[in-house]
CSV table of C-alpha atoms and ligand atoms in Angstrom, one decimal:
chain,number,residue,atom,x,y,z
A,1,MET,CA,-9.5,4.6,13.6
A,2,ARG,CA,-7.3,1.8,15.0
A,3,ILE,CA,-3.6,1.6,14.3
A,4,LEU,CA,-1.3,-1.3,15.1
A,5,VAL,CA,2.3,-0.2,15.7
A,6,VAL,CA,4.8,-3.0,15.3
A,7,GLU,CA,8.2,-2.0,16.5
A,8,ASP,CA,10.7,-3.8,18.8
A,9,GLU,CA,12.7,-0.7,19.9
A,10,PRO,CA,10.8,0.4,23.0
A,11,THR,CA,11.7,4.1,22.7
A,12,ILE,CA,10.5,4.4,19.1
A,13,ALA,CA,7.4,2.3,19.8
A,14,LYS,CA,6.5,4.5,22.7
A,15,ALA,CA,7.1,7.8,20.9
A,16,VAL,CA,5.0,6.6,17.9
A,17,ALA,CA,2.2,5.2,20.1
A,18,ASP,CA,2.1,8.4,22.2
A,19,ARG,CA,2.0,10.7,19.2
A,20,LEU,CA,-0.7,8.7,17.4
A,21,SER,CA,-2.8,8.5,20.6
A,22,ALA,CA,-2.5,12.3,20.9
A,23,GLU,CA,-3.7,12.6,17.3
A,24,GLY,CA,-6.9,10.7,18.3
A,25,PHE,CA,-6.1,7.2,17.0
A,26,ALA,CA,-6.7,4.1,19.0
A,27,VAL,CA,-3.3,2.5,19.2
A,28,GLU,CA,-2.3,-1.2,19.7
A,29,THR,CA,1.3,-2.3,19.9
A,30,ALA,CA,3.3,-5.4,19.2
A,31,ALA,CA,7.1,-6.0,19.5
A,32,ASP,CA,7.7,-9.1,17.5
A,33,GLY,CA,6.5,-10.9,14.3
A,34,PRO,CA,4.2,-13.6,15.8
A,35,SER,CA,2.5,-11.2,18.3
A,36,ALA,CA,2.0,-8.7,15.5
A,37,VAL,CA,0.1,-11.2,13.4
A,38,ALA,CA,-1.9,-12.3,16.5
A,39,ARG,CA,-2.8,-8.6,17.4
A,40,ALA,CA,-3.8,-7.9,13.8
A,41,ARG,CA,-6.2,-10.8,13.8
A,42,GLU,CA,-7.7,-9.9,17.2
A,43,THR,CA,-8.1,-6.2,16.7
A,44,SER,CA,-8.6,-5.7,12.9
A,45,PRO,CA,-6.7,-2.5,12.7
A,46,ASP,CA,-7.4,0.2,10.0
A,47,LEU,CA,-3.7,0.6,9.4
A,48,ILE,CA,-0.4,-1.1,10.4
A,49,VAL,CA,2.9,0.8,11.1
A,50,LEU,CA,5.4,-2.0,10.6
A,51,ASP,CA,9.1,-2.1,11.3
A,52,VAL,CA,11.1,-4.4,9.0
A,53,MET,CA,13.6,-6.0,11.4
A,54,LEU,CA,11.7,-7.8,14.2
A,55,PRO,CA,12.3,-10.7,16.5
A,56,GLY,CA,10.5,-13.9,15.7
A,57,PHE,CA,10.0,-13.3,12.0
A,58,ASP,CA,10.4,-10.0,10.1
A,59,GLY,CA,8.0,-7.3,8.9
A,60,LEU,CA,7.9,-8.8,5.4
A,61,GLU,CA,6.5,-12.0,6.8
A,62,VAL,CA,4.1,-10.1,9.0
A,63,CYS,CA,2.9,-8.2,6.0
A,64,ARG,CA,2.4,-11.4,3.9
A,65,ARG,CA,0.5,-13.2,6.7
A,66,VAL,CA,-1.7,-10.2,7.6
A,67,GLN,CA,-2.5,-9.4,4.0
A,68,ALA,CA,-3.5,-13.0,3.3
A,69,ASP,CA,-6.3,-12.7,5.9
A,70,ARG,CA,-7.7,-9.3,5.0
A,71,PRO,CA,-6.3,-6.4,2.9
A,72,VAL,CA,-5.1,-3.7,5.3
A,73,PRO,CA,-3.0,-0.6,4.6
A,74,VAL,CA,0.7,-1.1,5.7
A,75,LEU,CA,3.2,1.7,6.3
A,76,MET,CA,6.6,0.0,6.5
A,77,LEU,CA,9.5,1.5,8.5
A,78,THR,CA,12.9,0.9,7.0
A,79,ALA,CA,16.4,1.4,8.3
A,80,ARG,CA,17.9,2.9,5.1
A,81,ASP,CA,16.8,4.2,1.7
A,82,ASP,CA,18.5,1.3,-0.1
A,83,GLU,CA,16.4,-1.1,2.1
A,84,THR,CA,13.3,0.7,0.9
A,85,ASP,CA,14.5,0.3,-2.7
A,86,LYS,CA,15.0,-3.4,-2.2
A,87,LEU,CA,11.6,-3.9,-0.6
A,88,VAL,CA,9.8,-1.9,-3.3
A,89,GLY,CA,11.6,-4.1,-5.9
A,90,LEU,CA,10.4,-7.2,-4.1
A,91,GLY,CA,6.8,-6.0,-4.2
A,92,VAL,CA,6.3,-7.1,-0.6
A,93,GLY,CA,2.8,-5.6,-0.4
A,94,ALA,CA,3.4,-2.5,1.8
A,95,ASP,CA,1.5,0.6,0.7
A,96,ASP,CA,4.1,3.2,1.7
A,97,TYR,CA,7.6,3.3,3.2
A,98,LEU,CA,9.2,5.6,5.7
A,99,THR,CA,13.0,5.6,6.3
A,100,LYS,CA,14.3,5.9,9.9
A,101,PRO,CA,14.9,8.4,11.4
A,102,PHE,CA,11.7,10.1,10.6
A,103,SER,CA,9.8,13.0,12.2
A,104,MET,CA,6.5,12.3,13.9
A,105,ARG,CA,5.0,15.0,11.7
A,106,GLU,CA,6.0,13.1,8.6
A,107,LEU,CA,4.7,9.8,10.0
A,108,VAL,CA,1.3,11.3,10.9
A,109,ALA,CA,1.1,13.0,7.4
A,110,ARG,CA,1.8,9.7,5.7
A,111,ILE,CA,-0.8,7.8,7.9
A,112,ARG,CA,-3.5,10.4,7.2
A,113,ALA,CA,-2.7,10.3,3.5
A,114,LEU,CA,-3.0,6.5,3.4
A,115,LEU,CA,-6.3,6.5,5.4
A,116,ARG,CA,-7.7,9.2,3.0
A,117,ARG,CA,-6.9,7.0,0.1
A,118,VAL,CA,-8.7,4.0,1.6
A,119,GLU,CA,-11.7,6.3,2.4
A,120,ARG,CA,-11.8,7.7,-1.2
A,121,ALA,CA,-11.6,4.2,-2.6
A,122,ALA,CA,-14.6,3.3,-0.6
A,123,THR,CA,-16.5,6.3,-1.9
A,124,LEU,CA,-15.6,5.6,-5.5
A,125,SER,CA,-16.8,2.0,-5.0
A,126,THR,CA,-20.4,3.0,-4.6
A,127,ALA,CA,-20.3,5.2,-7.7
A,128,GLU,CA,-19.2,2.7,-10.3
A,129,PRO,CA,-19.1,-0.8,-8.9
A,130,VAL,CA,-17.6,-2.9,-11.8
A,131,THR,CA,-15.3,-1.8,-14.5
A,132,ARG,CA,-14.7,-4.2,-17.4
A,133,LEU,CA,-11.7,-3.5,-19.6
A,134,GLY,CA,-10.5,-6.3,-22.0
A,135,PRO,CA,-9.7,-9.3,-19.9
A,136,LEU,CA,-9.9,-7.3,-16.7
A,137,GLU,CA,-12.8,-7.0,-14.3
A,138,ILE,CA,-12.4,-4.6,-11.4
A,139,ASP,CA,-15.0,-4.6,-8.7
A,140,GLN,CA,-14.8,-1.4,-6.7
A,141,ARG,CA,-17.2,-2.6,-4.1
A,142,SER,CA,-15.6,-5.9,-3.1
A,143,HIS,CA,-12.1,-4.8,-4.2
A,144,ARG,CA,-11.9,-7.9,-6.3
A,145,VAL,CA,-10.0,-8.1,-9.5
A,146,ARG,CA,-10.3,-10.9,-12.1
A,147,ARG,CA,-8.3,-11.5,-15.2
A,148,ASP,CA,-9.9,-13.8,-17.7
A,149,GLY,CA,-12.3,-14.9,-15.0
A,150,SER,CA,-9.7,-15.8,-12.4
A,151,GLU,CA,-9.4,-13.9,-9.3
A,152,VAL,CA,-6.1,-12.0,-8.7
A,153,HIS,CA,-5.3,-11.1,-5.1
A,154,LEU,CA,-4.0,-7.4,-4.9
A,155,THR,CA,-2.9,-5.3,-1.9
A,156,PRO,CA,-4.9,-2.1,-1.3
A,157,THR,CA,-2.3,0.0,-3.0
A,158,GLU,CA,-2.0,-2.3,-6.0
A,159,PHE,CA,-5.8,-2.1,-6.3
A,160,ASP,CA,-5.8,1.7,-6.1
A,161,LEU,CA,-3.0,1.9,-8.7
A,162,LEU,CA,-4.8,-0.4,-11.1
A,163,SER,CA,-8.1,1.5,-10.5
A,164,CYS,CA,-6.3,4.8,-11.3
A,165,LEU,CA,-4.9,3.4,-14.6
A,166,ALA,CA,-8.3,1.9,-15.4
A,167,ARG,CA,-10.0,5.3,-15.1
A,168,HIS,CA,-7.9,6.5,-18.0
A,169,PRO,CA,-7.5,3.4,-20.3
A,170,GLY,CA,-4.9,3.8,-23.0
A,171,ALA,CA,-3.8,7.2,-21.6
A,172,VAL,CA,-0.2,7.6,-20.4
A,173,LEU,CA,-0.1,8.6,-16.8
A,174,THR,CA,3.2,10.1,-15.5
A,175,ARG,CA,4.8,8.7,-12.3
A,176,ALA,CA,4.2,12.1,-10.7
A,177,VAL,CA,0.5,12.0,-11.5
A,178,LEU,CA,0.2,8.4,-10.2
A,179,LEU,CA,2.1,9.3,-7.1
A,180,GLU,CA,-0.2,12.1,-6.4
A,181,GLU,CA,-3.5,10.3,-7.3
A,182,VAL,CA,-2.7,7.0,-5.6
A,183,TRP,CA,-0.3,7.9,-2.8
A,184,ASP,CA,-1.5,11.5,-2.2
A,185,TRP,CA,2.0,12.9,-2.1
A,186,SER,CA,3.9,15.0,-4.5
A,187,ASP,CA,7.5,14.2,-3.5
A,188,ALA,CA,9.2,13.3,-6.8
A,189,SER,CA,11.7,11.0,-5.0
A,190,GLY,CA,8.8,8.7,-4.3
A,191,THR,CA,8.5,7.7,-8.0
A,192,ARG,CA,10.4,4.5,-7.4
A,193,VAL,CA,7.5,3.4,-5.2
A,194,VAL,CA,5.3,3.7,-8.3
A,195,ASP,CA,7.7,1.5,-10.3
A,196,GLY,CA,7.8,-1.2,-7.6
A,197,HIS,CA,4.0,-1.4,-7.5
A,198,VAL,CA,3.7,-1.6,-11.3
A,199,LYS,CA,6.2,-4.4,-11.2
A,200,ALA,CA,4.0,-6.2,-8.6
A,201,LEU,CA,0.9,-5.7,-10.7
A,202,ARG,CA,2.6,-7.1,-13.8
A,203,ARG,CA,3.7,-10.1,-11.9
A,204,LYS,CA,0.1,-10.8,-10.7
A,205,LEU,CA,-1.9,-9.7,-13.8
A,206,GLY,CA,0.5,-10.7,-16.5
A,207,PRO,CA,3.2,-8.7,-18.3
A,208,ASP,CA,1.0,-7.5,-21.2
A,209,LEU,CA,-1.5,-5.1,-19.7
A,210,ILE,CA,0.6,-2.2,-18.4
A,211,ARG,CA,2.8,-0.5,-20.9
A,212,THR,CA,5.9,1.5,-19.9
A,213,VAL,CA,6.4,4.7,-21.9
A,214,HIS,CA,10.1,5.3,-21.3
A,215,GLY,CA,10.8,8.7,-19.7
A,216,VAL,CA,7.0,9.4,-19.3
A,217,GLY,CA,5.1,6.9,-17.3
A,218,TYR,CA,2.6,4.0,-17.6
A,219,SER,CA,-0.7,3.2,-19.4
A,220,LEU,CA,-3.2,0.4,-19.2
A,221,GLU,CA,-3.5,-1.3,-22.5
A,222,ALA,CA,-7.0,-2.7,-22.1
A,223,ARG,CA,-10.2,-1.4,-23.8
A,224,PRO,CA,-13.8,-1.4,-22.6
B,1,LIG,CA1,13.5,-3.3,14.6
Protein backbone atom coordinates (compact mmCIF):
# COMPACT_ATOMS: atom_id res chain seq x y z
CA MET A 1 0.00 0.00 0.00
CA ARG A 2 1.32 3.39 -1.02
CA ILE A 3 0.67 6.47 1.11
CA LEU A 4 1.33 10.08 0.12
CA VAL A 5 2.13 12.28 3.12
CA VAL A 6 1.58 15.99 2.45
CA GLU A 7 2.94 18.14 5.25
CA ASP A 8 5.10 21.29 5.17
CA GLU A 9 6.48 20.99 8.71
CA PRO A 10 9.62 18.86 8.23
CA THR A 11 9.63 17.35 11.74
CA ILE A 12 6.01 16.16 11.47
CA ALA A 13 6.50 14.98 7.88
CA LYS A 14 9.55 12.95 8.87
CA ALA A 15 7.95 11.46 11.99
CA VAL A 16 4.85 10.40 10.01
CA ALA A 17 6.86 9.06 7.07
CA ASP A 18 9.21 7.09 9.35
CA ARG A 19 6.37 5.54 11.31
CA LEU A 20 4.38 4.59 8.21
CA SER A 21 7.48 3.07 6.60
CA ALA A 22 8.07 1.06 9.78
CA GLU A 23 4.45 -0.15 9.51
CA GLY A 24 5.22 -1.52 6.06
CA PHE A 25 3.72 1.19 3.84
CA ALA A 26 5.47 2.61 0.80
CA VAL A 27 5.65 6.33 1.62
CA GLU A 28 5.90 9.35 -0.69
CA THR A 29 6.06 12.90 0.62
CA ALA A 30 5.23 16.38 -0.61
CA ALA A 31 5.56 19.70 1.22
CA ASP A 32 3.33 22.08 -0.77
CA GLY A 33 0.05 22.10 -2.69
CA PRO A 34 1.28 21.95 -6.30
CA SER A 35 3.84 19.21 -5.67
CA ALA A 36 1.23 17.20 -3.71
CA VAL A 37 -1.08 17.17 -6.75
CA ALA A 38 1.85 16.28 -9.03
CA ARG A 39 3.00 13.42 -6.73
CA ALA A 40 -0.56 12.07 -6.48
CA ARG A 41 -0.78 11.97 -10.28
CA GLU A 42 2.61 10.28 -10.66
CA THR A 43 2.35 7.69 -7.93
CA SER A 44 -1.41 6.88 -7.65
CA PRO A 45 -1.33 6.47 -3.85
CA ASP A 46 -3.82 4.21 -2.04
CA LEU A 47 -4.34 6.93 0.57
CA ILE A 48 -3.29 10.53 1.19
CA VAL A 49 -2.46 12.06 4.59
CA LEU A 50 -3.06 15.74 3.94
CA ASP A 51 -2.24 18.80 6.05
CA VAL A 52 -4.67 21.70 5.61
CA MET A 53 -2.32 24.69 5.74
CA LEU A 54 0.27 24.35 2.98
CA PRO A 55 2.36 26.69 0.83
CA GLY A 56 1.24 27.12 -2.78
CA PHE A 57 -2.39 26.21 -2.29
CA ASP A 58 -4.01 24.56 0.70
CA GLY A 59 -5.08 21.02 1.49
CA LEU A 60 -8.69 21.71 0.46
CA GLU A 61 -7.58 22.61 -3.04
CA VAL A 62 -5.26 19.58 -3.16
CA CYS A 63 -8.18 17.38 -2.11
CA ARG A 64 -10.45 18.89 -4.77
CA ARG A 65 -7.92 18.49 -7.59
CA VAL A 66 -6.85 14.98 -6.65
CA GLN A 67 -10.42 13.73 -6.18
CA ALA A 68 -11.36 15.15 -9.57
CA ASP A 69 -8.81 12.83 -11.20
CA ARG A 70 -9.53 9.64 -9.31
CA PRO A 71 -11.33 8.89 -6.04
CA VAL A 72 -8.72 8.29 -3.34
CA PRO A 73 -9.20 8.13 0.44
CA VAL A 74 -7.97 11.31 2.19
CA LEU A 75 -7.16 11.69 5.89
CA MET A 76 -6.98 15.41 6.62
CA LEU A 77 -4.74 16.82 9.37
CA THR A 78 -6.22 19.90 11.04
CA ALA A 79 -4.80 22.38 13.54
CA ARG A 80 -7.86 22.57 15.79
CA ASP A 81 -11.18 20.85 16.47
CA ASP A 82 -13.14 23.88 15.28
CA GLU A 83 -11.21 23.76 12.01
CA THR A 84 -12.36 20.15 11.62
CA ASP A 85 -15.96 21.25 12.24
CA LYS A 86 -15.65 23.95 9.62
CA LEU A 87 -14.20 21.58 7.01
CA VAL A 88 -16.81 18.90 7.75
CA GLY A 89 -19.48 21.57 7.31
CA LEU A 90 -18.01 22.56 3.95
CA GLY A 91 -18.03 18.94 2.77
CA VAL A 92 -14.54 19.22 1.30
CA GLY A 93 -14.33 15.57 0.37
CA ALA A 94 -11.90 14.26 2.97
CA ASP A 95 -12.79 10.84 4.40
CA ASP A 96 -11.58 11.38 7.92
CA TYR A 97 -9.99 14.10 10.04
CA LEU A 98 -7.31 14.07 12.70
CA THR A 99 -6.56 17.12 14.87
CA LYS A 100 -2.96 18.04 15.73
CA PRO A 101 -1.25 17.07 17.92
CA PHE A 102 -2.06 13.40 17.34
CA SER A 103 -0.30 10.22 18.38
CA MET A 104 1.33 8.06 15.73
CA ARG A 105 -0.70 5.17 17.11
CA GLU A 106 -3.95 7.03 16.44
CA LEU A 107 -2.78 8.01 12.96
CA VAL A 108 -1.92 4.43 12.03
CA ALA A 109 -5.23 3.16 13.46
CA ARG A 110 -7.20 5.68 11.37
CA ILE A 111 -5.22 4.84 8.23
CA ARG A 112 -5.78 1.11 8.68
CA ALA A 113 -9.50 1.67 9.31
CA LEU A 114 -9.79 3.73 6.13
CA LEU A 115 -7.93 1.15 4.04
CA ARG A 116 -10.13 -1.65 5.48
CA ARG A 117 -13.23 0.24 4.40
CA VAL A 118 -11.95 0.63 0.86
CA GLU A 119 -11.11 -3.08 0.75
CA ARG A 120 -14.50 -4.07 2.15
CA ALA A 121 -16.25 -1.86 -0.39
CA ALA A 122 -14.32 -3.64 -3.14
CA THR A 123 -15.43 -7.04 -1.80
CA LEU A 124 -19.06 -5.96 -1.57
CA SER A 125 -18.90 -4.69 -5.12
CA THR A 126 -18.54 -8.16 -6.59
CA ALA A 127 -21.48 -9.53 -4.57
CA GLU A 128 -24.21 -7.12 -5.65
CA PRO A 129 -23.05 -4.93 -8.51
CA VAL A 130 -26.00 -2.58 -9.03
CA THR A 131 -28.59 -1.40 -6.52
CA ARG A 132 -31.65 0.44 -7.83
CA LEU A 133 -33.71 2.40 -5.36
CA GLY A 134 -36.27 4.87 -6.67
CA PRO A 135 -34.38 7.47 -8.71
CA LEU A 136 -31.02 6.13 -7.53
CA GLU A 137 -28.71 3.68 -9.23
CA ILE A 138 -25.64 2.65 -7.22
CA ASP A 139 -23.02 0.61 -9.06
CA GLN A 140 -20.76 -1.07 -6.51
CA ARG A 141 -18.32 -2.26 -9.13
CA SER A 142 -17.51 1.04 -10.80
CA HIS A 143 -18.43 3.17 -7.73
CA ARG A 144 -20.76 5.20 -9.93
CA VAL A 145 -23.99 6.73 -8.74
CA ARG A 146 -26.77 8.07 -10.92
CA ARG A 147 -29.81 10.01 -9.94
CA ASP A 148 -32.57 10.08 -12.58
CA GLY A 149 -29.99 8.82 -15.07
CA SER A 150 -27.43 11.57 -14.44
CA GLU A 151 -24.10 10.66 -12.94
CA VAL A 152 -23.30 12.16 -9.51
CA HIS A 153 -19.65 12.38 -8.52
CA LEU A 154 -19.14 11.17 -4.92
CA THR A 155 -16.00 10.85 -2.79
CA PRO A 156 -15.17 7.33 -1.51
CA THR A 157 -16.66 8.09 1.91
CA GLU A 158 -19.82 9.65 0.49
CA PHE A 159 -20.19 6.55 -1.66
CA ASP A 160 -19.75 4.24 1.36
CA LEU A 161 -22.25 6.25 3.41
CA LEU A 162 -24.84 6.14 0.64
CA SER A 163 -24.21 2.40 0.13
CA CYS A 164 -24.68 1.80 3.85
CA LEU A 165 -28.00 3.68 3.89
CA ALA A 166 -29.03 1.87 0.70
CA ARG A 167 -28.50 -1.54 2.30
CA HIS A 168 -31.33 -0.65 4.71
CA PRO A 169 -33.76 1.50 2.68
CA GLY A 170 -36.40 3.20 4.83
CA ALA A 171 -34.75 2.13 8.08
CA VAL A 172 -33.42 4.77 10.46
CA LEU A 173 -29.71 4.31 11.11
CA THR A 174 -28.24 6.09 14.12
CA ARG A 175 -25.16 8.26 13.77
CA ALA A 176 -23.27 5.77 15.97
CA VAL A 177 -24.16 2.86 13.68
CA LEU A 178 -23.19 4.83 10.57
CA LEU A 179 -19.93 5.88 12.20
CA GLU A 180 -19.08 2.30 13.00
CA GLU A 181 -20.21 0.81 9.67
CA VAL A 182 -18.77 3.47 7.41
CA TRP A 183 -15.81 4.87 9.33
CA ASP A 184 -15.02 1.80 11.40
CA TRP A 185 -14.71 3.72 14.63
CA SER A 186 -16.90 3.87 17.67
CA ASP A 187 -15.87 7.27 19.08
CA ALA A 188 -19.15 9.11 19.64
CA SER A 189 -17.45 12.50 19.26
CA GLY A 190 -17.05 11.65 15.60
CA THR A 191 -20.80 11.86 14.90
CA ARG A 192 -20.38 15.37 13.44
CA VAL A 193 -18.36 13.74 10.67
CA VAL A 194 -21.51 11.79 9.78
CA ASP A 195 -23.58 15.00 9.70
CA GLY A 196 -21.07 16.68 7.41
CA HIS A 197 -21.11 13.84 4.91
CA VAL A 198 -24.92 13.65 4.92
CA LYS A 199 -24.93 17.35 4.12
CA ALA A 200 -22.56 16.77 1.21
CA LEU A 201 -24.69 13.87 -0.09
CA ARG A 202 -27.83 16.01 0.05
CA ARG A 203 -26.09 18.77 -1.86
CA LYS A 204 -25.10 16.33 -4.60
CA LEU A 205 -28.15 14.04 -4.74
CA GLY A 206 -30.88 16.53 -3.91
CA PRO A 207 -32.43 17.33 -0.53
CA ASP A 208 -35.31 14.83 -0.67
CA LEU A 209 -33.64 11.40 -0.45
CA ILE A 210 -32.08 11.35 3.01
CA ARG A 211 -34.42 12.02 5.90
CA THR A 212 -33.21 13.32 9.27
CA VAL A 213 -34.94 11.72 12.24
CA HIS A 214 -34.17 14.25 14.97
CA GLY A 215 -32.35 12.83 17.93
CA VAL A 216 -32.00 9.44 16.19
CA GLY A 217 -30.25 9.44 12.84
CA TYR A 218 -30.85 9.21 9.11
CA SER A 219 -32.76 7.07 6.63
CA LEU A 220 -32.76 6.74 2.87
CA GLU A 221 -36.23 7.45 1.51
CA ALA A 222 -36.02 5.53 -1.74
CA ARG A 223 -37.67 2.19 -2.44
CA PRO A 224 -36.63 -0.64 -4.75
CA1 LIG B 1 1.03 23.09 7.60
